[in-house]
CSV table of C-alpha atoms and ligand atoms in Angstrom, one decimal:
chain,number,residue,atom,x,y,z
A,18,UNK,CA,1.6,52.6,-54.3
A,19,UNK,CA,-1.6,53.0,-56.3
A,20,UNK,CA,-4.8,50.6,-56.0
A,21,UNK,CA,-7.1,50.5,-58.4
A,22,UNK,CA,-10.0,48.5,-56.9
A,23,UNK,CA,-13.4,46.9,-58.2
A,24,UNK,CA,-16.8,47.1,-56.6
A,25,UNK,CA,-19.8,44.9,-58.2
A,26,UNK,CA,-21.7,42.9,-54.8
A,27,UNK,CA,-25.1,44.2,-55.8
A,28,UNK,CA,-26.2,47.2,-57.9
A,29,UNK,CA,-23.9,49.6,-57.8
A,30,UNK,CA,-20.8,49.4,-60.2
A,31,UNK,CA,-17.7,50.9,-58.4
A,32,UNK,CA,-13.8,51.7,-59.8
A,33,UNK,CA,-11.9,53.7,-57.5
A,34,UNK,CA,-8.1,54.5,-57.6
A,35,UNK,CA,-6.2,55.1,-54.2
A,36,UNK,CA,-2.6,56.1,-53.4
A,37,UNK,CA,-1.2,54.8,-50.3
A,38,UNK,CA,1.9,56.4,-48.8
A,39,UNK,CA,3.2,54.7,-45.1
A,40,UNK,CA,5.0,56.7,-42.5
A,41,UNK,CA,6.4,54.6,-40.0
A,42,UNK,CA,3.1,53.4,-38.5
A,43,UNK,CA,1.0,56.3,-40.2
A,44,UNK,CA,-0.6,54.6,-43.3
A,45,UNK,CA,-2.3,57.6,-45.4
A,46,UNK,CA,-5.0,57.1,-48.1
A,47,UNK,CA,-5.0,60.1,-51.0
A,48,UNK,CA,-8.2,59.4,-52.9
A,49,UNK,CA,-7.4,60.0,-57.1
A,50,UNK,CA,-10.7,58.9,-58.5
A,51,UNK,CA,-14.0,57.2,-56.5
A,52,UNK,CA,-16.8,56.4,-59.0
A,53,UNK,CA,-20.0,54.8,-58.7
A,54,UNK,CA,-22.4,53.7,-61.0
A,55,UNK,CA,-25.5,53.3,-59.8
A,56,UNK,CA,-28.5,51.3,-61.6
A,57,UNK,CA,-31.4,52.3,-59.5
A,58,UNK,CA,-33.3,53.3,-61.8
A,59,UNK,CA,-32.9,50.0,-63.8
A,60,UNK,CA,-34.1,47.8,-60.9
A,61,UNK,CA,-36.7,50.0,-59.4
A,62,UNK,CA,-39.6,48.8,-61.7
A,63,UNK,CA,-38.9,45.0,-59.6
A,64,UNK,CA,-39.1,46.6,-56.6
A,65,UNK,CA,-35.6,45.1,-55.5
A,66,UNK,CA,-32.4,43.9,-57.3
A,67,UNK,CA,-32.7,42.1,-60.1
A,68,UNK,CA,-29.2,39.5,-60.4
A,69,UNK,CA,-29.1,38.8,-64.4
A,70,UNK,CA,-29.7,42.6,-65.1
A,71,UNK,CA,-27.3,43.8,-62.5
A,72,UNK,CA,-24.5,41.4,-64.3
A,73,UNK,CA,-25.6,42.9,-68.0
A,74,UNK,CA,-24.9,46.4,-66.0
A,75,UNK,CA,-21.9,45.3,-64.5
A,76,UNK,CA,-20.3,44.2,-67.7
A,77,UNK,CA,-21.7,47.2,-70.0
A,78,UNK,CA,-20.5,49.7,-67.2
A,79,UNK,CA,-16.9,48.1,-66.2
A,80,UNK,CA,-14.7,49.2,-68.7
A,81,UNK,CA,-16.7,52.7,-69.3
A,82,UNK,CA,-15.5,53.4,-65.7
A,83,UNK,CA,-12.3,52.0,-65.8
A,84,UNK,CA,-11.5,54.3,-69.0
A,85,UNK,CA,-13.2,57.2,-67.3
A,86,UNK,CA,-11.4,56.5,-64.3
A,87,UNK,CA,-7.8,56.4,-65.7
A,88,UNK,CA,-8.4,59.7,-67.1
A,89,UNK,CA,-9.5,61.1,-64.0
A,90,UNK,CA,-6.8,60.3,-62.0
A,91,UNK,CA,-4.2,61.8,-65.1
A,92,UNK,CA,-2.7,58.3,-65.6
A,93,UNK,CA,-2.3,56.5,-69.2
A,94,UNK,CA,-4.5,54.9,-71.1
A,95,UNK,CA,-3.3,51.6,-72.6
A,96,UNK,CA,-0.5,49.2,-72.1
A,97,UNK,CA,1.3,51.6,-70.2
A,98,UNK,CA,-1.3,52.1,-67.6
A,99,UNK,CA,0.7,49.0,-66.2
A,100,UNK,CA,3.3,51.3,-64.7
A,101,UNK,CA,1.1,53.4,-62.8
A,102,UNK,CA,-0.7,50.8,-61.0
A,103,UNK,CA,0.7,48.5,-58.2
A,104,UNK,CA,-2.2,46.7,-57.2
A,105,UNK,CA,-5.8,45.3,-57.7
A,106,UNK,CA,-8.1,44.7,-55.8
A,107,UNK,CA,-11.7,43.7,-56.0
A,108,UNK,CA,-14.5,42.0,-53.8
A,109,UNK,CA,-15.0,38.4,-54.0
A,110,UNK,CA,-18.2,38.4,-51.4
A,111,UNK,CA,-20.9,38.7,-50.0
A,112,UNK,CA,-23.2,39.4,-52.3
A,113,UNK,CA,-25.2,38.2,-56.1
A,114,UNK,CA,-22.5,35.9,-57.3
A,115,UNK,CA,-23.5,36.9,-61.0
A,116,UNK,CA,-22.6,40.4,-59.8
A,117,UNK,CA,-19.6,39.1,-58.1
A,118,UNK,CA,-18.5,37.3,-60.7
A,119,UNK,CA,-18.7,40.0,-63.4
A,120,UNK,CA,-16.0,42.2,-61.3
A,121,UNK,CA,-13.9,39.3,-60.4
A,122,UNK,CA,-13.4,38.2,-64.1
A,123,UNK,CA,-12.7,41.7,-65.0
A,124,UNK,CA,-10.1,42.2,-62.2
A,125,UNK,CA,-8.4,39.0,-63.1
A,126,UNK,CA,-8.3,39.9,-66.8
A,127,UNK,CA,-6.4,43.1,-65.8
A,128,UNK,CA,-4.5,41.4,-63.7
A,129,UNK,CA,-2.9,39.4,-66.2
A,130,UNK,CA,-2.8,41.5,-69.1
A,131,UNK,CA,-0.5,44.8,-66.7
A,132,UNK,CA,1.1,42.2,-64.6
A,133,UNK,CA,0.2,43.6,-61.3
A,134,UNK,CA,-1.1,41.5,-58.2
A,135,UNK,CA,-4.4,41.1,-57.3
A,136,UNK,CA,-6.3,40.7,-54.1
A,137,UNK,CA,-9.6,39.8,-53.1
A,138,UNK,CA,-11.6,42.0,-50.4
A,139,UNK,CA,-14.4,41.3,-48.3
A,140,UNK,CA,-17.3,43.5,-49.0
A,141,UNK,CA,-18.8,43.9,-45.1
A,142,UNK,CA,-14.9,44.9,-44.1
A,143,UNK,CA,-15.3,47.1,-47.0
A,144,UNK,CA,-17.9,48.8,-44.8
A,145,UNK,CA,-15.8,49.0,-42.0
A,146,UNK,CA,-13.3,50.7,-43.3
A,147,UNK,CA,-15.0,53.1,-45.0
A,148,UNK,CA,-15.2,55.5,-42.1
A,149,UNK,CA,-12.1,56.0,-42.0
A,150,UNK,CA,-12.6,57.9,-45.1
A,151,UNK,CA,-13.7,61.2,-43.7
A,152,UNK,CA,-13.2,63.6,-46.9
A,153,UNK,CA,-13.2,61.9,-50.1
A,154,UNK,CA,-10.1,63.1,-50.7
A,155,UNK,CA,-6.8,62.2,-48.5
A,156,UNK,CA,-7.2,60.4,-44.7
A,157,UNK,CA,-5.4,58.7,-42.4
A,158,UNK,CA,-6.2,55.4,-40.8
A,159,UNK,CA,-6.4,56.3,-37.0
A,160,UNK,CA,-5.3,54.3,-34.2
A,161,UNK,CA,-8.3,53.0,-33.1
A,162,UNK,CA,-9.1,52.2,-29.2
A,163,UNK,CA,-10.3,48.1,-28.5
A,164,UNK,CA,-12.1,46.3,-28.5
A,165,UNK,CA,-14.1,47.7,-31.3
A,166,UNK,CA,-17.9,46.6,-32.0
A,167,UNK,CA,-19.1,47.2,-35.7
A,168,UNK,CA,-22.9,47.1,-36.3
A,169,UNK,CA,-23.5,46.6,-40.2
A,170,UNK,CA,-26.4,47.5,-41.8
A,171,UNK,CA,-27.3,46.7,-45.2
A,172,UNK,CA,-29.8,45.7,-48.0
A,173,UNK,CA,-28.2,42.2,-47.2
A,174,UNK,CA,-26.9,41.9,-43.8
A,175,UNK,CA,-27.1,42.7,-40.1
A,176,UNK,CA,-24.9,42.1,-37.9
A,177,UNK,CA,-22.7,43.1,-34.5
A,178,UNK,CA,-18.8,42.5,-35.3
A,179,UNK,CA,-16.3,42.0,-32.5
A,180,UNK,CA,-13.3,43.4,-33.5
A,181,UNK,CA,-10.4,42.6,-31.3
A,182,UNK,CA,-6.7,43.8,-31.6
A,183,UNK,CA,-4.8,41.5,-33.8
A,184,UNK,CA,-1.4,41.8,-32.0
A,185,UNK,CA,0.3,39.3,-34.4
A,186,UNK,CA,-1.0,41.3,-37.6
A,187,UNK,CA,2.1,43.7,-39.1
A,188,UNK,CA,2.6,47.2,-38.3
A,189,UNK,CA,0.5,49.6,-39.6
A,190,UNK,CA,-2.5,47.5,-40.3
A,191,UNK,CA,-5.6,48.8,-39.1
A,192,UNK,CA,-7.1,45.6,-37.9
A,193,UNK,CA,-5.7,42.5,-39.6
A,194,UNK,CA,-8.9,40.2,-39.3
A,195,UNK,CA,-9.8,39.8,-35.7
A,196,UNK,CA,-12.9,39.7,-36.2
A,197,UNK,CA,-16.4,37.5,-34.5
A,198,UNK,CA,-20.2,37.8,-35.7
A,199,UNK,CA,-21.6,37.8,-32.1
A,200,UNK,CA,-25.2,38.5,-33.6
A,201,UNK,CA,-27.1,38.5,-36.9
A,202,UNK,CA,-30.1,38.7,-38.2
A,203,UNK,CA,-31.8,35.1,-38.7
A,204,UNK,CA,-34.0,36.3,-41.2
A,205,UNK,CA,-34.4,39.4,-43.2
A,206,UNK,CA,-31.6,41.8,-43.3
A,207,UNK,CA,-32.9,45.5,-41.7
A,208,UNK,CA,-32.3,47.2,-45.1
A,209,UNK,CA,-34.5,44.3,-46.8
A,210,UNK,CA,-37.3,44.8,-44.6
A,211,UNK,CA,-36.8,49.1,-45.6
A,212,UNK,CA,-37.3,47.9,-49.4
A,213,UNK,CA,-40.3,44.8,-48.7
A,214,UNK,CA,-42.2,47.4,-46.5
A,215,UNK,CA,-41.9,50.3,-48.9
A,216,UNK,CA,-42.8,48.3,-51.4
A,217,UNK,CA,-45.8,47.3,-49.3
A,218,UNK,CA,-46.7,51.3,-48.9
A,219,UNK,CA,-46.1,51.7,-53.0
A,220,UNK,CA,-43.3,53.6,-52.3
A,221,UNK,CA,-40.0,53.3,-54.8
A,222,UNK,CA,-37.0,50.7,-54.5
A,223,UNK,CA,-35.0,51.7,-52.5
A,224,UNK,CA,-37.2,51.6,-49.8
A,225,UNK,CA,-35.0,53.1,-47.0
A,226,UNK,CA,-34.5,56.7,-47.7
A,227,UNK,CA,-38.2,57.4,-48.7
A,228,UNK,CA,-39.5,55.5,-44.9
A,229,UNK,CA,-36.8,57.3,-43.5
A,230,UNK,CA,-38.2,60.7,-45.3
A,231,UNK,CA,-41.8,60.3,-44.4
A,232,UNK,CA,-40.7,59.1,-40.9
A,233,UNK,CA,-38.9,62.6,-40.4
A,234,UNK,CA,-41.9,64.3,-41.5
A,235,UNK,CA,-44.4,62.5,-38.6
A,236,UNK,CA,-41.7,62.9,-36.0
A,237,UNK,CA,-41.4,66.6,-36.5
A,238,UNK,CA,-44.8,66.6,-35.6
A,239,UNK,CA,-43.9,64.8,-32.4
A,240,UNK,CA,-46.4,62.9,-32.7
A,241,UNK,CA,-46.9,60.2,-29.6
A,242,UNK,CA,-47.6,56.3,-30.6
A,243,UNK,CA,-50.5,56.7,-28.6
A,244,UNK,CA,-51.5,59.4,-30.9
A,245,UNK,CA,-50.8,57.4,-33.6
A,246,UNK,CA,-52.6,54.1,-32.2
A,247,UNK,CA,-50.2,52.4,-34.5
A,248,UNK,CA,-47.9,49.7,-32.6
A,249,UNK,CA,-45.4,47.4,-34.2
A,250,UNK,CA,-43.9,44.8,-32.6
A,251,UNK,CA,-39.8,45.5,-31.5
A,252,UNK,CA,-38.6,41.8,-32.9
A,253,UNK,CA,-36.4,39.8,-30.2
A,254,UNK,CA,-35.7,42.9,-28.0
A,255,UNK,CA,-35.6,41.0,-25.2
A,256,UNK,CA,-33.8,38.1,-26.0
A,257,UNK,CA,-30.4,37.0,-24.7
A,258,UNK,CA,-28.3,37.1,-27.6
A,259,UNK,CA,-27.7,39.8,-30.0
A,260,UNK,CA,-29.2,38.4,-32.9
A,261,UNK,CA,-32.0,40.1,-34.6
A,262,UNK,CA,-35.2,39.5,-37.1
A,263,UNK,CA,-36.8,41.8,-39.1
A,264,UNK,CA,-39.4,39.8,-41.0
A,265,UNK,CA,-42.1,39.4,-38.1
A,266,UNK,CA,-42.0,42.9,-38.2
A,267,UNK,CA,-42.5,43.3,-42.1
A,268,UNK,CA,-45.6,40.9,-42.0
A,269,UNK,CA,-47.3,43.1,-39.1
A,270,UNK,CA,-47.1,45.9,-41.2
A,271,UNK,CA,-48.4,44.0,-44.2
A,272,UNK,CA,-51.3,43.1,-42.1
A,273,UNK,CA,-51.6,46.3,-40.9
A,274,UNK,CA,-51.7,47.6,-44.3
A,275,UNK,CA,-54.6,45.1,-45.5
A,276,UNK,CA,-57.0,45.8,-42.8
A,277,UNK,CA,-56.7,49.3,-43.3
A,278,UNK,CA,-57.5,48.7,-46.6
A,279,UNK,CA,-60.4,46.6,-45.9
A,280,UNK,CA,-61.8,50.0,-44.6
A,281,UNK,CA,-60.8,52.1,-47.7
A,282,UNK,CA,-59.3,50.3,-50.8
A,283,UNK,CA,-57.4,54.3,-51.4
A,284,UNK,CA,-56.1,54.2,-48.3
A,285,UNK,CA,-52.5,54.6,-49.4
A,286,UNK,CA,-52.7,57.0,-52.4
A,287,UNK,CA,-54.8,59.4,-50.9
A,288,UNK,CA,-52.6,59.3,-48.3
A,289,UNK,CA,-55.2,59.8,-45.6
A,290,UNK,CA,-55.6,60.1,-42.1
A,291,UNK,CA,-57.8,56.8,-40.7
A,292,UNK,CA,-60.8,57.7,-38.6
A,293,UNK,CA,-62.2,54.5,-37.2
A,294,UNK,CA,-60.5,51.6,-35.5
A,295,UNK,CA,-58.5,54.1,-33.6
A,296,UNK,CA,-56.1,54.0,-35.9
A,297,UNK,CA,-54.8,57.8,-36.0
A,298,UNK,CA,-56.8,60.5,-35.1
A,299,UNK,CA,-58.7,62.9,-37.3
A,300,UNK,CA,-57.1,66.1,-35.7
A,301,UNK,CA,-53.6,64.8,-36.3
A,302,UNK,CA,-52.0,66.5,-39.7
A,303,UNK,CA,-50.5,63.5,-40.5
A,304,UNK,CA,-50.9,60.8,-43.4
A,305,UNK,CA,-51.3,57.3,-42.9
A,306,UNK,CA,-47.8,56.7,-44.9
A,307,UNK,CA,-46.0,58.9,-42.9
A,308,UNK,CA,-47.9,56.9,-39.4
A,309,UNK,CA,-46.8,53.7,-40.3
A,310,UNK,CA,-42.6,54.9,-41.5
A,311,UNK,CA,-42.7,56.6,-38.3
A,312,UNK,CA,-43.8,53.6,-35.8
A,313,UNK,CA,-42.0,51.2,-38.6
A,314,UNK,CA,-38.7,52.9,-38.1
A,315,UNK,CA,-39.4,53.2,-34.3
A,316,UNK,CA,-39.2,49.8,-34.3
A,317,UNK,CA,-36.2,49.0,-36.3
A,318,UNK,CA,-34.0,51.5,-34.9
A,319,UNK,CA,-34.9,50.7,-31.2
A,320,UNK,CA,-34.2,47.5,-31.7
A,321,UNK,CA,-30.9,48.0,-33.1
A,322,UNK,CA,-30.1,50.5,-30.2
A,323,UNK,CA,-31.3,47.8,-27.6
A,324,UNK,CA,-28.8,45.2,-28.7
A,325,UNK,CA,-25.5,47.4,-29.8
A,326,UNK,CA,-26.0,49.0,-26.3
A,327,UNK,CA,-25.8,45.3,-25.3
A,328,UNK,CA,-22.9,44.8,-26.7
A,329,UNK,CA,-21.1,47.3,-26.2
A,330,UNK,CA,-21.8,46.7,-22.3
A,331,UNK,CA,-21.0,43.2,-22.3
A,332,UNK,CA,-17.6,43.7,-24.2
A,333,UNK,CA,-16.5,46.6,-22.7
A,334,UNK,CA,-16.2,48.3,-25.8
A,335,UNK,CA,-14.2,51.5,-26.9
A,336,UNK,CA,-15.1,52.2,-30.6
A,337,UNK,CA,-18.3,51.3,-32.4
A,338,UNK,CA,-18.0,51.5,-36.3
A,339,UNK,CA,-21.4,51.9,-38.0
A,340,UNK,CA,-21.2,50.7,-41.5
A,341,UNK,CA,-23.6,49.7,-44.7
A,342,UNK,CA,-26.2,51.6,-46.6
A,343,UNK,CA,-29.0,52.0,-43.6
A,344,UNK,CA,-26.4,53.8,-41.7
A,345,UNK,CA,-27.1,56.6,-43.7
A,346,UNK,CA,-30.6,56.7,-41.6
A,347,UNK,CA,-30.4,59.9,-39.8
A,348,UNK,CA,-32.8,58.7,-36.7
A,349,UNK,CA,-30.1,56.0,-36.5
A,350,UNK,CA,-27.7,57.9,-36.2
A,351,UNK,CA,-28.8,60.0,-33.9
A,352,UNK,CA,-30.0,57.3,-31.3
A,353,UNK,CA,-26.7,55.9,-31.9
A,354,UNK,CA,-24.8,58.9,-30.8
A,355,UNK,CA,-27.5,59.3,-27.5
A,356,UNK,CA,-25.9,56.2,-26.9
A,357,UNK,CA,-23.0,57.9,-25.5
A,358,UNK,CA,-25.4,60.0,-22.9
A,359,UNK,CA,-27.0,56.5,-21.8
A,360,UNK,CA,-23.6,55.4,-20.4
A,361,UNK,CA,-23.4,58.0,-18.1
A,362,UNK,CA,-19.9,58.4,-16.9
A,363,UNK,CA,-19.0,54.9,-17.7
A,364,UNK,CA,-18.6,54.8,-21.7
A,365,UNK,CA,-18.8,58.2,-21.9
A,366,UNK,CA,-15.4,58.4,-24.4
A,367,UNK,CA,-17.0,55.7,-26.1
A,368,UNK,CA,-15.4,56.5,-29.9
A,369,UNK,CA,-18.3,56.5,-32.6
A,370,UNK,CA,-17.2,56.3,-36.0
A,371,UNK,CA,-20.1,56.9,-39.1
A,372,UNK,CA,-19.2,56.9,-42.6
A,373,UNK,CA,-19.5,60.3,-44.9
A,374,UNK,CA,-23.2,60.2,-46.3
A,375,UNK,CA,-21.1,59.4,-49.8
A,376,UNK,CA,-19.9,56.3,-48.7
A,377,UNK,CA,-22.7,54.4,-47.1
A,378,UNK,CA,-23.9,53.0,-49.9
A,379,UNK,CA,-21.5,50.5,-51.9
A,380,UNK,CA,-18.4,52.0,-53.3
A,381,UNK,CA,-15.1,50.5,-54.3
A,382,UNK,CA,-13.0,53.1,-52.3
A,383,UNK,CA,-13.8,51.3,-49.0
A,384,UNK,CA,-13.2,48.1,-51.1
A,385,UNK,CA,-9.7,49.5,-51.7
A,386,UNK,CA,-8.5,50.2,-48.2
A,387,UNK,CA,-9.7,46.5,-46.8
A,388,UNK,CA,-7.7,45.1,-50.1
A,389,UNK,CA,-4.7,47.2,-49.5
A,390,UNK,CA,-4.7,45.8,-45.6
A,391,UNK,CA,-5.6,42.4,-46.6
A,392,UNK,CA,-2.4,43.1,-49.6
A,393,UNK,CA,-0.3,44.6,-46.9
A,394,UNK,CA,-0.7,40.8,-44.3
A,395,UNK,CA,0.8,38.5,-46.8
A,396,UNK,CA,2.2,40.9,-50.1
A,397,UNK,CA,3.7,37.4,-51.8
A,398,UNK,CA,0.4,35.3,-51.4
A,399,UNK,CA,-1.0,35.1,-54.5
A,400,UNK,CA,-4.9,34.0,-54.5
A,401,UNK,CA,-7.3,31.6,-56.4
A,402,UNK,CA,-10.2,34.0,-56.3
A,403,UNK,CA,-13.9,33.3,-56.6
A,404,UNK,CA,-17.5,34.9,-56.2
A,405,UNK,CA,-18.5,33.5,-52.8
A,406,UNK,CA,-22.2,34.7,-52.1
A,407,UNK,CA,-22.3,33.7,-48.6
A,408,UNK,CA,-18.7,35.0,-47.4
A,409,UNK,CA,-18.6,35.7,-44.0
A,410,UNK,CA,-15.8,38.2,-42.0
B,517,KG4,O1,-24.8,48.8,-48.3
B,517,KG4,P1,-25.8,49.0,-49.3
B,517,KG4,O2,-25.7,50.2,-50.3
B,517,KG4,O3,-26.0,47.7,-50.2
B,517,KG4,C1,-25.8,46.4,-49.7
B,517,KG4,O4,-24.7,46.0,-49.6
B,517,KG4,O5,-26.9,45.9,-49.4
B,517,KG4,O6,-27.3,49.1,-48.6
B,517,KG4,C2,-28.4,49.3,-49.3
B,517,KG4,C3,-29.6,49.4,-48.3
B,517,KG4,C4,-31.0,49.4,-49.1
B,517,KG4,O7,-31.8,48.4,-48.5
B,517,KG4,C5,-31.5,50.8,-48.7
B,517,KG4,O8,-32.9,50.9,-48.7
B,517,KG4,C6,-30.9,51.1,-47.4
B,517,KG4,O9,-29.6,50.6,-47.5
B,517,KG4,N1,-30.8,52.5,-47.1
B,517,KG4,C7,-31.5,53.1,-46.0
B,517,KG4,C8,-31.2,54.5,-46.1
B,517,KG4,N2,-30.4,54.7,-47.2
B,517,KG4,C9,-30.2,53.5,-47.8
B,517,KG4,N3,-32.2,52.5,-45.1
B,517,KG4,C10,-32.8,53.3,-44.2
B,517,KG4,N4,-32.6,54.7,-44.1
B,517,KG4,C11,-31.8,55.3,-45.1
B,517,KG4,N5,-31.7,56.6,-45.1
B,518,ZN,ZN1,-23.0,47.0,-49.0
């Protein structure tokens, strides 16, 4: 069967257009078309997403992709598109409802004009699927090993999943919904606090991959904190849950930004190297924006380490699934797979699943896969669908 499926959560306008062939329990995923839209460069002037110009984007860009789409995948334009396509499929949350909303009408007008069923799909399961989608261009779903622990990171969430095997869910579904938030941030999302604290160093929107640059930069240096005299706090490392917060964090840097600037109002353009206050060291060949990404991301990714290896203790898990835009973060990643080393012998087959750099950001493949599942539960159910901001797994 074919899915054509609609991304429009946040900024990014997504149409991609899946086949799906099943094998006995072998469910296989041949990619025909993944686009994405992006509108960066429309937000970036307000530092962060802007809802009202997002939907004008959304609507302006939703039937250029759809057109551009059809043609890419070599199936008709027009009324008779209907035939090619089996399914729909869009996301209904989380996210900007005006986004939401703009997608949603669109998939439902489709929907009734070809005929052809359509399903709602959660965006964060979305981002746990997309692993699975190794190449871009055909993949299987593997079998995975539970219980599973996803940590999602995103402009707008953070949380630890539970993912338990759904034994009553139909063959050939990859997880069928067992799912339980056993931690979340309580404030800022850690992708947020990327974009507020860029913003703070006058860096562009989005935030995370320039931190993440400079970050790289100081750490080849290998550069101590000591050296650095820079220390941020590591919010809620040691408390007993696994919930996070990232917005203590944000406000020491934006104090640590205005009393170095009491010192030199240039501080951040000139890009200097602090001499008094022991903050940073003359000798060191490092800039003040590349100090304060290094110690910032320190902090972010330690803490996230901290509690997934937590978790993944406590619940004796056998996959972790890292999923949303900040898994893209390349230190991340690569404390995440230490992780393995830290078990010793005990976890030490611990599966780690990352998405391909192409889909950590939003996309409407992903959004296909966790409609197609969702689809494959309950094919008759037909659903009243609506933008729900706040939608949880
Ligand atoms: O999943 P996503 O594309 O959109 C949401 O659903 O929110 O995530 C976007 C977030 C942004 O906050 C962006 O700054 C962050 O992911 N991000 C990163 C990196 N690449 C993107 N954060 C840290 N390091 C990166 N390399
Ligand atoms: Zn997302």
């Amino acid at each position: 069967m074919k899915i054509l499926s609609i991304e429009t959560s946040c900024d990014d306008t997504g149409i991609s257009i899946l086949e799906v062939t099943k094998k006995g329990k072998k469910t296989t995923f041949k990619v025909l078309v993944n686009l994405v839209h992006s509108q960066i460069e429309i937000h970036s002037p307000y530092g962060g997403v802007f809802p009202a110009l997002a939907k004008r984007e959304h609507l302006k860009n939703l039937p250029i992709l759809l057109e551009k789409a059809l043609k890419k995948a070599k199936l008709p334009l027009g009324g008779s598109v209907a035939k090619s396509i089996d399914l729909i499929t869009v996301t209904s949350g989380p996210g900007l409802e005006p986004a939401l909303w703009t997608g949603i009408v669109f998939a439902k007008e489709l929907s009734k004009k070809w005929k052809i069923p359509l399903v709602p799909a959660n965006h964060m399961e979305g981002h746990i699927f997309s692993v699975f989608a190794k190449n871009l261009k055909i993949f299987d779903i593997p079998k995975i090993d539970f219980p599973a622990l996803s940590l999602l990171v995103s402009g707008g969430h953070t949380e630890l999943v539970l993912i338990k095997e759904n034994t009553s869910a139909r063959s050939g579904s990859a997880f069928g919904g067992k799912y339980q938030i056993i931690g979340e941030t309580l404030d800022d999302a850690v992708g947020e606090a990327f974009d507020k604290v860029a913003r703070m160093m006058e860096l562009p929107y989005p935030g995370g991959p320039e931190i993440s640059h400079l970050a790289e930069e100081a750490r080849k240096l290998k550069i101590t904190n000591y050296e650095l005299g820079i220390k941020l706090p590591r919010p809620m490392i040691y408390s007993k849950n696994f919930d996070f917060s990232f917005s203590g964090l944000k406000t020491a840097v934006l104090y640590l930004i205005r009393n170095l600037k009491k010192e030199d109002s240039n501080i951040l353009q000139n890009n200097k190297t602090p001499t008094s206050k022991g903050v940073g060291v003359p000798t060191l060949s490092v800039g003040i924006k590349q100090a304060i990404a290094l110690e910032f991301e320190n902090a972010v990714v330690e803490t996230l380490i901290y509690k997934t290896q937590k978790a993944i203790e406590k619940y004796q898990i056998k996959t972790l699934i890292v999923g949303g835009g900040v898994s893209a973060n390349k230190y991340l990643k690569k404390e995440i797979l230490r992780l393995r080393q830290n078990f010793g012998e005990t976890r030490k087959n611990l599966n780690i699943y990352f998405p391909n750099k192409k889909l950590s950001g939003d996309n409407a493949l992903m959004i296909g896969i966790a409609g197609y599942f969702k689809y494959e539960q309950n094919p008759k159910k037909k659903y009243q669908i609506k933008a729900e901001g706040g939608l949880k797994l």
